[in-house]
CSV table of C-alpha atoms and ligand atoms in Angstrom, one decimal:
chain,number,residue,atom,x,y,z
A,1,MET,CA,63.3,2.9,192.8
A,2,TYR,CA,63.8,2.6,195.7
A,3,TYR,CA,64.1,5.8,198.0
A,4,PRO,CA,66.0,5.7,201.2
A,5,ASP,CA,64.0,7.2,204.1
A,6,SER,CA,65.2,11.2,204.3
A,7,LYS,CA,68.6,11.6,206.8
A,8,LEU,CA,66.7,14.9,208.1
A,9,PRO,CA,63.6,14.2,208.2
A,10,LYS,CA,62.7,16.7,210.9
A,11,VAL,CA,63.9,19.5,207.9
A,12,GLY,CA,61.9,21.3,205.4
A,13,THR,CA,62.0,24.8,203.2
A,14,THR,CA,63.7,27.3,206.2
A,15,ILE,CA,60.6,29.8,207.6
A,16,PHE,CA,63.4,32.3,205.8
A,17,SER,CA,62.9,31.2,202.1
A,18,VAL,CA,59.2,31.3,202.8
A,19,MET,CA,58.7,34.1,204.2
A,20,SER,CA,60.4,35.7,201.0
A,21,GLN,CA,58.4,33.8,198.5
A,22,LEU,CA,55.1,35.5,200.4
A,23,ALA,CA,56.8,38.6,200.6
A,24,ALA,CA,57.0,39.0,197.4
A,25,GLN,CA,53.8,37.4,196.3
A,26,HIS,CA,52.2,39.9,198.6
A,27,ASN,CA,54.8,42.6,197.2
A,28,ALA,CA,55.1,43.3,201.3
A,29,ILE,CA,58.4,44.6,202.2
A,30,ASN,CA,60.4,42.0,203.4
A,31,LEU,CA,61.8,42.5,207.3
A,32,SER,CA,62.2,39.0,207.5
A,33,GLN,CA,65.8,36.9,206.2
A,34,GLY,CA,68.4,38.6,206.9
A,35,PHE,CA,70.1,40.7,204.3
A,36,PRO,CA,70.6,44.1,203.7
A,37,ASP,CA,68.6,45.9,201.0
A,38,PHE,CA,71.9,48.4,200.0
A,39,GLU,CA,75.2,47.8,198.8
A,40,GLY,CA,78.8,47.2,200.3
A,41,PRO,CA,81.6,49.1,200.0
A,42,GLU,CA,82.1,50.8,196.2
A,43,GLN,CA,86.0,50.4,196.6
A,44,LEU,CA,85.3,46.3,197.8
A,45,ARG,CA,82.7,45.3,194.9
A,46,LYS,CA,86.0,47.0,192.8
A,47,ARG,CA,88.9,45.4,193.8
A,48,VAL,CA,86.1,41.7,193.1
A,49,ALA,CA,85.8,43.4,189.2
A,50,TYR,CA,89.5,44.0,189.5
A,51,HIS,CA,91.1,40.4,190.6
A,52,ILE,CA,87.9,38.0,188.0
A,53,GLY,CA,90.4,40.6,185.2
A,54,HIS,CA,93.7,39.7,186.8
A,55,LYS,CA,93.9,36.8,186.7
A,56,ALA,CA,92.5,35.4,190.7
A,57,ASN,CA,89.9,32.8,188.3
A,58,GLN,CA,91.6,29.1,189.4
A,59,TYR,CA,91.0,27.3,192.8
A,60,ALA,CA,92.2,29.1,195.4
A,61,PRO,CA,94.8,27.9,198.5
A,62,MET,CA,92.3,25.0,200.8
A,63,THR,CA,92.9,26.7,203.5
A,64,GLY,CA,92.3,30.9,202.2
A,65,VAL,CA,94.3,33.5,200.2
A,66,GLN,CA,97.6,34.2,202.7
A,67,PRO,CA,96.4,37.4,202.5
A,68,LEU,CA,93.3,37.7,203.7
A,69,ARG,CA,94.4,34.8,206.8
A,70,GLU,CA,96.9,37.5,207.9
A,71,ALA,CA,94.0,40.1,207.9
A,72,ILE,CA,92.4,38.1,209.8
A,73,ALA,CA,94.3,37.3,212.3
A,74,GLU,CA,96.1,40.7,212.7
A,75,LYS,CA,91.8,42.1,212.8
A,76,ALA,CA,92.3,39.0,216.0
A,77,LYS,CA,95.2,40.1,217.7
A,78,ARG,CA,94.2,44.0,216.9
A,79,LEU,CA,90.6,43.8,218.1
A,80,TYR,CA,90.5,40.9,220.5
A,81,GLY,CA,94.1,40.7,221.5
A,82,ALA,CA,94.5,37.6,220.9
A,83,ASN,CA,97.6,34.9,218.9
A,84,VAL,CA,96.5,33.5,216.3
A,85,CYS,CA,98.5,32.3,213.5
A,86,ALA,CA,97.5,32.4,209.8
A,87,ASP,CA,98.7,30.0,208.6
A,88,GLU,CA,97.5,27.0,211.2
A,89,GLU,CA,94.9,28.5,212.4
A,90,VAL,CA,92.2,30.4,210.5
A,91,THR,CA,90.7,28.4,207.4
A,92,VAL,CA,88.4,30.5,204.9
A,93,THR,CA,85.3,28.8,204.2
A,94,SER,CA,82.5,29.5,201.9
A,95,GLY,CA,80.3,31.1,204.5
A,96,ALA,CA,80.1,30.6,208.0
A,97,THR,CA,77.8,28.1,207.7
A,98,GLU,CA,80.1,25.7,206.2
A,99,ALA,CA,82.6,27.1,208.3
A,100,ILE,CA,80.0,26.1,211.4
A,101,PHE,CA,79.4,22.4,209.7
A,102,ALA,CA,83.3,21.7,208.8
A,103,ALA,CA,83.5,21.9,212.9
A,104,ILE,CA,80.1,20.1,213.8
A,105,SER,CA,81.7,17.8,211.6
A,106,ALA,CA,85.4,17.4,212.3
A,107,VAL,CA,84.7,16.5,216.0
A,108,VAL,CA,81.4,15.6,216.8
A,109,ARG,CA,80.9,11.6,216.5
A,110,GLN,CA,77.9,9.1,216.9
A,111,GLY,CA,76.0,10.0,220.8
A,112,ASP,CA,78.1,12.7,221.5
A,113,GLU,CA,75.8,15.9,222.1
A,114,VAL,CA,76.4,19.2,221.5
A,115,ILE,CA,73.9,21.5,223.8
A,116,VAL,CA,72.0,24.7,221.5
A,117,PHE,CA,70.9,27.5,223.8
A,118,ASP,CA,67.1,28.6,222.4
A,119,PRO,CA,66.1,29.8,219.9
A,120,CYS,CA,68.6,29.0,218.0
A,121,TYR,CA,69.8,29.6,214.4
A,122,ASP,CA,68.6,26.4,212.1
A,123,CYS,CA,71.9,25.7,210.9
A,124,TYR,CA,73.8,23.6,213.7
A,125,GLU,CA,70.7,21.1,214.2
A,126,PRO,CA,71.3,19.7,211.1
A,127,ALA,CA,74.7,19.4,210.9
A,128,ILE,CA,74.9,17.6,214.1
A,129,GLU,CA,72.0,15.0,213.1
A,130,LEU,CA,74.0,14.6,209.9
A,131,ASN,CA,76.8,12.8,212.1
A,132,GLY,CA,75.0,10.5,214.2
A,133,GLY,CA,74.9,13.5,217.0
A,134,ILE,CA,72.2,14.5,220.0
A,135,CYS,CA,71.1,18.0,220.1
A,136,ARG,CA,70.1,18.7,223.4
A,137,HIS,CA,68.5,22.7,223.5
A,138,ILE,CA,68.2,24.7,226.2
A,139,SER,CA,65.9,26.9,226.8
A,140,LEU,CA,67.2,31.0,227.3
A,141,THR,CA,65.5,32.7,230.1
A,142,LEU,CA,63.9,35.1,228.6
A,143,PRO,CA,62.6,38.6,228.8
A,144,GLU,CA,66.4,39.0,228.7
A,145,PHE,CA,67.5,35.8,226.7
A,146,THR,CA,70.0,35.1,229.6
A,147,ILE,CA,71.5,32.1,229.9
A,148,ASP,CA,70.1,29.6,233.1
A,149,TRP,CA,73.6,28.6,234.4
A,150,GLN,CA,71.9,25.9,236.8
A,151,ALA,CA,69.9,24.3,233.5
A,152,LEU,CA,74.4,24.3,231.6
A,153,LYS,CA,75.2,22.9,234.2
A,154,GLU,CA,72.7,20.0,234.8
A,155,ALA,CA,72.6,19.5,230.9
A,156,LEU,CA,75.9,18.4,230.9
A,157,THR,CA,76.9,14.7,230.7
A,158,PRO,CA,80.2,13.0,230.0
A,159,ARG,CA,78.5,12.8,226.5
A,160,THR,CA,79.0,16.1,226.2
A,161,ARG,CA,80.7,16.7,223.1
A,162,MET,CA,80.8,20.2,222.0
A,163,ILE,CA,78.4,23.6,223.4
A,164,ILE,CA,77.7,26.2,220.8
A,165,VAL,CA,77.1,29.5,221.6
A,166,ASN,CA,75.9,32.5,219.6
A,167,THR,CA,76.4,36.3,220.1
A,168,PRO,CA,75.4,38.8,219.7
A,169,HIS,CA,72.6,36.7,219.2
A,170,ASN,CA,70.0,35.5,216.1
A,171,PRO,CA,67.1,36.8,216.6
A,172,SER,CA,67.3,38.0,220.0
A,173,GLY,CA,70.2,41.0,219.5
A,174,VAL,CA,71.3,39.9,222.9
A,175,THR,CA,75.1,39.7,223.6
A,176,LEU,CA,77.4,37.8,226.3
A,177,SER,CA,79.5,39.7,228.3
A,178,ARG,CA,83.2,39.0,229.9
A,179,GLN,CA,80.7,37.5,233.2
A,180,ASP,CA,78.7,35.3,231.0
A,181,LEU,CA,82.7,34.2,229.2
A,182,ASP,CA,83.9,33.7,233.4
A,183,LYS,CA,80.7,31.6,234.1
A,184,LEU,CA,81.5,29.3,231.3
A,185,ALA,CA,84.6,29.4,231.5
A,186,GLU,CA,84.2,27.3,235.5
A,187,LEU,CA,81.6,25.1,233.8
A,188,VAL,CA,83.2,23.8,230.8
A,189,ARG,CA,86.8,23.8,233.1
A,190,ASP,CA,88.3,19.9,233.7
A,191,THR,CA,86.0,18.9,231.1
A,192,HIS,CA,86.9,17.6,227.1
A,193,ILE,CA,84.2,20.3,225.9
A,194,LEU,CA,84.8,22.1,223.1
A,195,LEU,CA,83.2,25.5,222.2
A,196,LEU,CA,81.9,26.8,218.9
A,197,GLY,CA,81.0,30.5,219.3
A,198,ASP,CA,79.1,31.6,216.5
A,199,GLU,CA,80.3,35.2,216.2
A,200,VAL,CA,79.2,35.8,212.5
A,201,TYR,CA,77.1,39.5,214.2
A,202,GLU,CA,80.5,40.7,216.1
A,203,HIS,CA,81.2,43.9,214.6
A,204,ILE,CA,77.7,44.7,215.0
A,205,VAL,CA,77.3,45.2,218.6
A,206,PHE,CA,75.3,48.7,219.8
A,207,ASP,CA,75.8,51.5,222.9
A,208,GLN,CA,80.2,51.7,223.6
A,209,GLN,CA,79.4,47.7,224.2
A,210,PRO,CA,81.9,46.0,223.5
A,211,HIS,CA,81.9,42.9,221.4
A,212,CYS,CA,83.2,39.6,224.1
A,213,SER,CA,84.5,37.5,221.6
A,214,LEU,CA,85.6,33.9,222.6
A,215,LEU,CA,88.5,34.9,221.6
A,216,THR,CA,89.3,37.5,224.2
A,217,HIS,CA,89.0,35.1,226.3
A,218,SER,CA,92.1,33.2,226.2
A,219,GLU,CA,90.8,30.0,228.1
A,220,LEU,CA,88.1,29.1,226.2
A,221,ALA,CA,90.0,29.9,223.4
A,222,ALA,CA,92.0,27.2,223.8
A,223,ARG,CA,89.0,24.9,223.1
A,224,SER,CA,87.4,26.9,220.6
A,225,PHE,CA,85.9,27.3,217.3
A,226,VAL,CA,85.5,31.2,216.2
A,227,VAL,CA,83.4,31.2,213.4
A,228,SER,CA,82.8,34.7,211.6
A,229,SER,CA,80.7,36.3,208.4
A,230,PHE,CA,82.6,38.6,206.3
A,231,GLY,CA,78.6,38.7,204.1
A,232,LYS,CA,77.4,40.4,207.3
A,233,THR,CA,80.1,42.7,207.6
A,234,TYR,CA,80.2,43.9,204.4
A,235,HIS,CA,76.8,43.5,203.2
A,236,THR,CA,77.7,40.8,200.6
A,237,THR,CA,75.7,38.1,202.1
A,238,GLY,CA,75.6,36.1,198.6
A,239,TRP,CA,79.7,36.6,198.6
A,240,LYS,CA,79.4,33.5,201.2
A,241,VAL,CA,82.6,34.2,202.9
A,242,GLY,CA,83.3,33.4,205.9
A,243,TYR,CA,85.9,31.5,208.4
A,244,CYS,CA,87.4,29.8,211.2
A,245,ILE,CA,89.5,30.5,213.6
A,246,ALA,CA,90.8,27.4,216.4
A,247,PRO,CA,93.5,26.2,217.9
A,248,LYS,CA,96.1,24.2,215.2
A,249,PRO,CA,94.8,20.7,216.4
A,250,LEU,CA,90.9,21.3,216.1
A,251,SER,CA,92.1,23.6,212.9
A,252,VAL,CA,93.8,20.6,211.3
A,253,GLU,CA,90.5,18.0,211.6
A,254,LEU,CA,88.3,21.4,210.4
A,255,ARG,CA,89.7,21.5,207.6
A,256,LYS,CA,90.1,17.9,206.8
A,257,VAL,CA,86.5,19.0,206.2
A,258,HIS,CA,86.1,21.4,204.5
A,259,GLN,CA,88.8,20.3,202.2
A,260,TYR,CA,86.3,17.8,200.6
A,261,LEU,CA,82.9,19.7,201.3
A,262,THR,CA,84.0,23.0,199.5
A,263,PHE,CA,88.1,22.6,199.1
A,264,SER,CA,88.5,26.1,199.0
A,265,THR,CA,86.4,29.6,198.9
A,266,ALA,CA,86.0,31.9,195.4
A,267,ALA,CA,89.4,33.3,195.5
A,268,PRO,CA,88.3,36.7,193.8
A,269,PHE,CA,86.4,37.5,196.4
A,270,GLN,CA,88.9,36.2,198.7
A,271,LEU,CA,92.1,38.7,197.1
A,272,ALA,CA,89.3,42.2,197.6
A,273,ILE,CA,88.4,41.3,201.1
A,274,ALA,CA,92.1,41.2,201.8
A,275,ASP,CA,92.6,44.5,200.0
A,276,TYR,CA,89.4,45.8,201.4
A,277,MET,CA,90.9,44.8,205.2
A,278,LEU,CA,93.7,46.0,204.3
A,279,HIS,CA,92.7,49.4,202.9
A,280,HIS,CA,89.7,50.1,205.6
A,281,PRO,CA,90.3,49.2,208.9
A,282,GLU,CA,88.7,52.0,210.4
A,283,TYR,CA,86.0,50.3,209.1
A,284,THR,CA,85.1,48.2,211.7
A,285,GLY,CA,84.9,50.1,214.2
A,286,GLU,CA,82.3,52.4,212.2
A,287,LEU,CA,79.6,49.8,211.3
A,288,PRO,CA,77.9,49.7,215.6
A,289,GLY,CA,77.1,53.2,214.7
A,290,PHE,CA,75.7,52.4,210.5
A,291,TYR,CA,74.0,50.0,212.3
A,292,GLN,CA,72.6,51.4,215.8
A,293,GLU,CA,71.7,54.5,213.5
A,294,LYS,CA,69.1,52.2,211.5
A,295,ARG,CA,68.2,50.1,214.6
A,296,ASP,CA,67.0,53.4,217.0
A,297,LEU,CA,65.8,55.0,213.7
A,298,PHE,CA,63.3,51.8,213.3
A,299,CYS,CA,62.6,51.9,217.4
A,300,GLN,CA,61.4,55.3,217.1
A,301,VAL,CA,59.3,54.7,213.9
A,302,ILE,CA,57.3,51.6,215.3
A,303,GLU,CA,57.3,53.4,219.5
A,304,ARG,CA,54.0,54.8,218.5
A,305,SER,CA,52.9,51.2,217.9
A,306,ARG,CA,51.3,49.3,219.2
A,307,PHE,CA,54.4,46.3,219.7
A,308,SER,CA,56.4,47.0,222.6
A,309,PHE,CA,60.4,46.0,222.3
A,310,THR,CA,63.9,46.2,224.1
A,311,PRO,CA,66.7,47.9,221.1
A,312,ALA,CA,68.8,45.5,220.2
A,313,LYS,CA,72.2,45.0,221.6
A,314,GLY,CA,73.7,43.6,218.4
A,315,THR,CA,72.9,41.8,215.0
A,316,TYR,CA,70.6,43.3,212.2
A,317,PHE,CA,67.0,42.5,213.8
A,318,GLN,CA,64.3,43.6,216.4
A,319,LEU,CA,61.9,41.9,218.6
A,320,VAL,CA,59.3,42.6,218.9
A,321,ASP,CA,56.0,41.0,221.4
A,322,TYR,CA,53.2,42.1,220.0
A,323,SER,CA,50.4,40.5,222.7
A,324,ALA,CA,49.2,44.0,222.6
A,325,ILE,CA,47.7,43.6,219.2
A,326,SER,CA,47.0,39.9,218.7
A,327,ASP,CA,46.6,36.9,220.1
A,328,MET,CA,47.1,34.2,217.6
A,329,ASP,CA,50.7,32.3,216.7
A,330,ASP,CA,53.6,33.8,216.0
A,331,VAL,CA,54.0,31.3,213.1
A,332,SER,CA,49.8,32.6,212.4
A,333,PHE,CA,50.5,36.4,213.3
A,334,SER,CA,53.8,36.3,210.6
A,335,ARG,CA,52.1,34.7,208.3
A,336,TRP,CA,48.6,37.5,208.5
A,337,LEU,CA,51.4,40.4,209.3
A,338,THR,CA,52.9,39.7,205.7
A,339,THR,CA,49.3,39.1,203.5
A,340,GLU,CA,46.9,41.0,205.1
A,341,LYS,CA,49.4,43.8,206.3
A,342,GLY,CA,52.3,44.0,203.8
A,343,VAL,CA,55.4,44.1,206.5
A,344,ALA,CA,57.4,39.9,206.5
A,345,ALA,CA,58.6,39.8,209.5
A,346,ILE,CA,59.7,35.6,211.1
A,347,PRO,CA,58.0,34.1,213.8
A,348,VAL,CA,60.8,33.3,217.1
A,349,SER,CA,59.1,30.2,218.1
A,350,VAL,CA,60.3,28.4,214.7
A,351,PHE,CA,64.0,28.5,215.9
A,352,CYS,CA,62.5,26.9,219.5
A,353,GLN,CA,62.0,22.8,219.9
A,354,ASN,CA,59.5,23.6,222.7
A,355,PRO,CA,58.0,26.7,221.9
A,356,ASP,CA,56.2,28.5,224.7
A,357,PRO,CA,52.8,28.9,223.3
A,358,ASP,CA,52.0,32.2,225.5
A,359,MET,CA,55.6,33.6,223.2
A,360,ARG,CA,54.4,36.1,221.1
A,361,LEU,CA,57.0,37.7,219.1
A,362,VAL,CA,58.4,38.1,216.2
A,363,ARG,CA,62.1,38.9,214.4
A,364,PHE,CA,62.2,42.4,211.9
A,365,CYS,CA,65.7,43.2,210.3
A,366,PHE,CA,66.4,46.5,210.1
A,367,ALA,CA,69.1,46.5,207.8
A,368,LYS,CA,66.8,48.2,205.2
A,369,ASN,CA,67.6,51.7,203.3
A,370,GLU,CA,66.1,54.3,205.1
A,371,LYS,CA,63.0,54.9,203.7
A,372,THR,CA,62.6,51.0,204.0
A,373,LEU,CA,62.4,51.4,207.3
A,374,ARG,CA,59.8,54.2,207.3
A,375,GLU,CA,57.8,52.9,205.6
A,376,ALA,CA,57.4,49.1,207.4
A,377,GLY,CA,56.9,51.6,210.4
A,378,GLU,CA,53.7,53.3,209.0
A,379,LEU,CA,52.4,49.9,208.5
A,380,LEU,CA,53.5,48.2,211.5
A,381,CYS,CA,52.0,51.4,213.7
A,382,GLN,CA,48.8,51.1,212.0
A,383,LEU,CA,48.0,48.3,213.4
B,401,PLP,C1,73.6,33.4,213.8
B,401,PLP,C2,74.2,33.3,212.4
B,401,PLP,N1,75.1,32.1,212.4
B,401,PLP,C3,75.5,31.5,210.4
B,401,PLP,C4,74.8,32.7,209.7
B,401,PLP,C5,75.4,32.5,208.4
B,401,PLP,O1,76.2,32.6,207.9
B,401,PLP,P1,76.9,33.1,206.1
B,401,PLP,O2,75.9,33.7,205.2
B,401,PLP,O3,78.3,33.5,206.3
B,401,PLP,O4,76.6,31.6,205.9
B,401,PLP,C6,73.9,33.7,210.1
B,401,PLP,C7,73.8,34.2,208.6
B,401,PLP,O5,71.4,35.1,208.9
B,401,PLP,C8,73.0,33.8,211.2
B,401,PLP,O6,73.0,34.5,211.5
């Protein structure tokens, strides 16, 4: 039997699965993969059971159930001042991952270039490559993980189809400002470049900072796919429900892909989320405080350790520099930390095409119970 060469020869098992498995094998506290170790709101979970018990068990409409699309459009108006048409510009997807894949597949053709900023989330590049596109990596400038605007300007070519921005940013926890959006607008003005805003942590932003969504910037919104994930917002990563907001011509194309990728997303989850959004609009306003407490607790419990760090501005990840503890590379350090010291972390180099060999950074997820964070902190302070 002849098996064809891999279309994704560089892709192996993701580091998230590898580290979680290693953590389980060695009974380590798992601060590696990004998921909460607590449940989402009880009312929300009850609504899923309710809808399963009340005949919501067949295909949902392809674009998403009407009440959920309306709730998403209402939220975009309330939080970002964006006028979004629930019928034509909102599509519910099976997680943000599907929305990202569908957006890229909808517009990227053979030879098109797509710009991503390293360190970057791992699902962009395979989607670009499967569509025949070329992924151009630009490194964010450390230590603050800012965009090098000059480098971005120089990277733009007539073949640049799309720029992917992720704010709040995984793994650095850094957020884009209004000024950043203005600079981006300046660079793409008078081009046909599209934007993909990965905003899955839109409601996890700290220190009273606003989330500067691409939707707040009408010039950018007109050329953007903006993607979010209910998994992050409601502590329900296993449900895999997300969405994409995009102007009608982009949504039409995205929906053509979505229609044949999954067709539609699990109906009871969609209906439950719609109910919850309608009855608990205050929830998203409370989420920053909820996670800020966890960030502050984690930073406090590792304060007397030899890690150095700047508290994350958003997301539920904290980057730490371990150069005072070890000069191992970050993959070896993460393995050692997991297998020998009992705390699992994610090395940052895996998010980069050309990692700086001197970078000594790992990512911890603080979406964990107080007890878990304190126990991890104890171990980390012993290093
Ligand atoms: C930056 C970023 N984008 C997208 C996703 C995928 O979201 P979902 O689980 O809804 O597919 C994640 C999940 O970790 C993420 O961190």
